[in-house]
mmCIF file of C-alpha atoms in Angstrom:
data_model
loop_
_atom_site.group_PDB
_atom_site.id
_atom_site.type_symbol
_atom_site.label_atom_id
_atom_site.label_comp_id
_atom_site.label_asym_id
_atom_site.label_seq_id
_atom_site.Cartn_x
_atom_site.Cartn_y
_atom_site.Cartn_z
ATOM 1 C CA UNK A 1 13.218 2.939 -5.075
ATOM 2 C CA UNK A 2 15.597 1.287 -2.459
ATOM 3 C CA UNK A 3 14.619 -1.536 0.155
ATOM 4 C CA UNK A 4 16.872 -1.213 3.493
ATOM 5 C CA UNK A 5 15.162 -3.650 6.420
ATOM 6 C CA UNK A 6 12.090 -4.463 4.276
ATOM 7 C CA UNK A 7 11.428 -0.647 3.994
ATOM 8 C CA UNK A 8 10.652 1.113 0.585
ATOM 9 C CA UNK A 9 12.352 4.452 0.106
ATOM 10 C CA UNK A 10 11.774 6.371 -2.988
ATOM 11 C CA UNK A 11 14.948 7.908 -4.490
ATOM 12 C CA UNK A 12 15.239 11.263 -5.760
ATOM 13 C CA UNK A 13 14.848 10.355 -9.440
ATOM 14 C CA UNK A 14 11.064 8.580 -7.967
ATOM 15 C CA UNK A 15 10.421 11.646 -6.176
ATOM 16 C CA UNK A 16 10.678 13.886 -9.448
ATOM 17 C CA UNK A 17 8.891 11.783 -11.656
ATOM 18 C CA UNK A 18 6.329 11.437 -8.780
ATOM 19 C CA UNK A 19 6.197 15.297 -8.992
ATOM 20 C CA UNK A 20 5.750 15.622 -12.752
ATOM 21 C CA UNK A 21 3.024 13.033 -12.739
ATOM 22 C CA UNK A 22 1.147 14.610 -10.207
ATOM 23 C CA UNK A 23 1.223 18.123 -12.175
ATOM 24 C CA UNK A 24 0.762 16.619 -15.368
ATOM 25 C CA UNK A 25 -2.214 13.841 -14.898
ATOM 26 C CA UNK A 26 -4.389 15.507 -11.931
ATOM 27 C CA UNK A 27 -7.022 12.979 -12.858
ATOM 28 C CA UNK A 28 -5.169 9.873 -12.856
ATOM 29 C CA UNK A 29 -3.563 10.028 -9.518
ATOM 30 C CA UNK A 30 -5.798 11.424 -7.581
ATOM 31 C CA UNK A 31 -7.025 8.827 -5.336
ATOM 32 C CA UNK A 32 -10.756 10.008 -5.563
ATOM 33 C CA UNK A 33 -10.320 9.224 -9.448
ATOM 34 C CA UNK A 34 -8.773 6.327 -8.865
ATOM 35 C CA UNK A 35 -10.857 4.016 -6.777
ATOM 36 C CA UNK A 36 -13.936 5.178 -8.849
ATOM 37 C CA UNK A 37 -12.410 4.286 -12.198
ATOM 38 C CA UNK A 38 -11.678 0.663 -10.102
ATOM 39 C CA UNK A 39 -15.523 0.298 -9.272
ATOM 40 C CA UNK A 40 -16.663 0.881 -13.058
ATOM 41 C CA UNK A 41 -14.013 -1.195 -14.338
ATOM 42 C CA UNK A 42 -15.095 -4.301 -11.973
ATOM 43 C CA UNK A 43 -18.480 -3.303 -12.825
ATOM 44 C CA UNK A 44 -18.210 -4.360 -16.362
ATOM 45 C CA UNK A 45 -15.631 -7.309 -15.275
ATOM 46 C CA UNK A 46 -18.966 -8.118 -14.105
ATOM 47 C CA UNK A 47 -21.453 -7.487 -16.825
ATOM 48 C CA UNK A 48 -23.481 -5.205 -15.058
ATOM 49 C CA UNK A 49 -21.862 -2.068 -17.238
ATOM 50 C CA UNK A 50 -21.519 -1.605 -20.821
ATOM 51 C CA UNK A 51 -17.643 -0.678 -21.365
ATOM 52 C CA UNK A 52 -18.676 2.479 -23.680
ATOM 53 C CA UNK A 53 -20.468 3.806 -20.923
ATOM 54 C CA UNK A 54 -17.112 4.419 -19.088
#
């Protein structure tokens, strides 16, 4: 990752490891995944869900 006028730019190296991830852990970065792994975890942040439910 560079910066150049405030601007993130991945680097080749980020790009392949990007790549790899994406092949290798479907569920983890898909976004879909993601955000609804974020709900139940605030959900027992809040008490209303048991942890070993998730």
């Amino acid at each position: 990752m560079k910066v150049d006028s405030r601007r993130f730019y991945a680097e080749k190296m980020g790009e392949i490891v990007s790549d790899r991830l994406d092949k290798s852990f479907v569920d983890l970065m898909n976004y879909d995944f993601t955000a609804r792994m974020e709900q139940k975890l605030d959900q027992i942040a809040e008490g209303d869900a048991a942890w070993t439910n998730v």
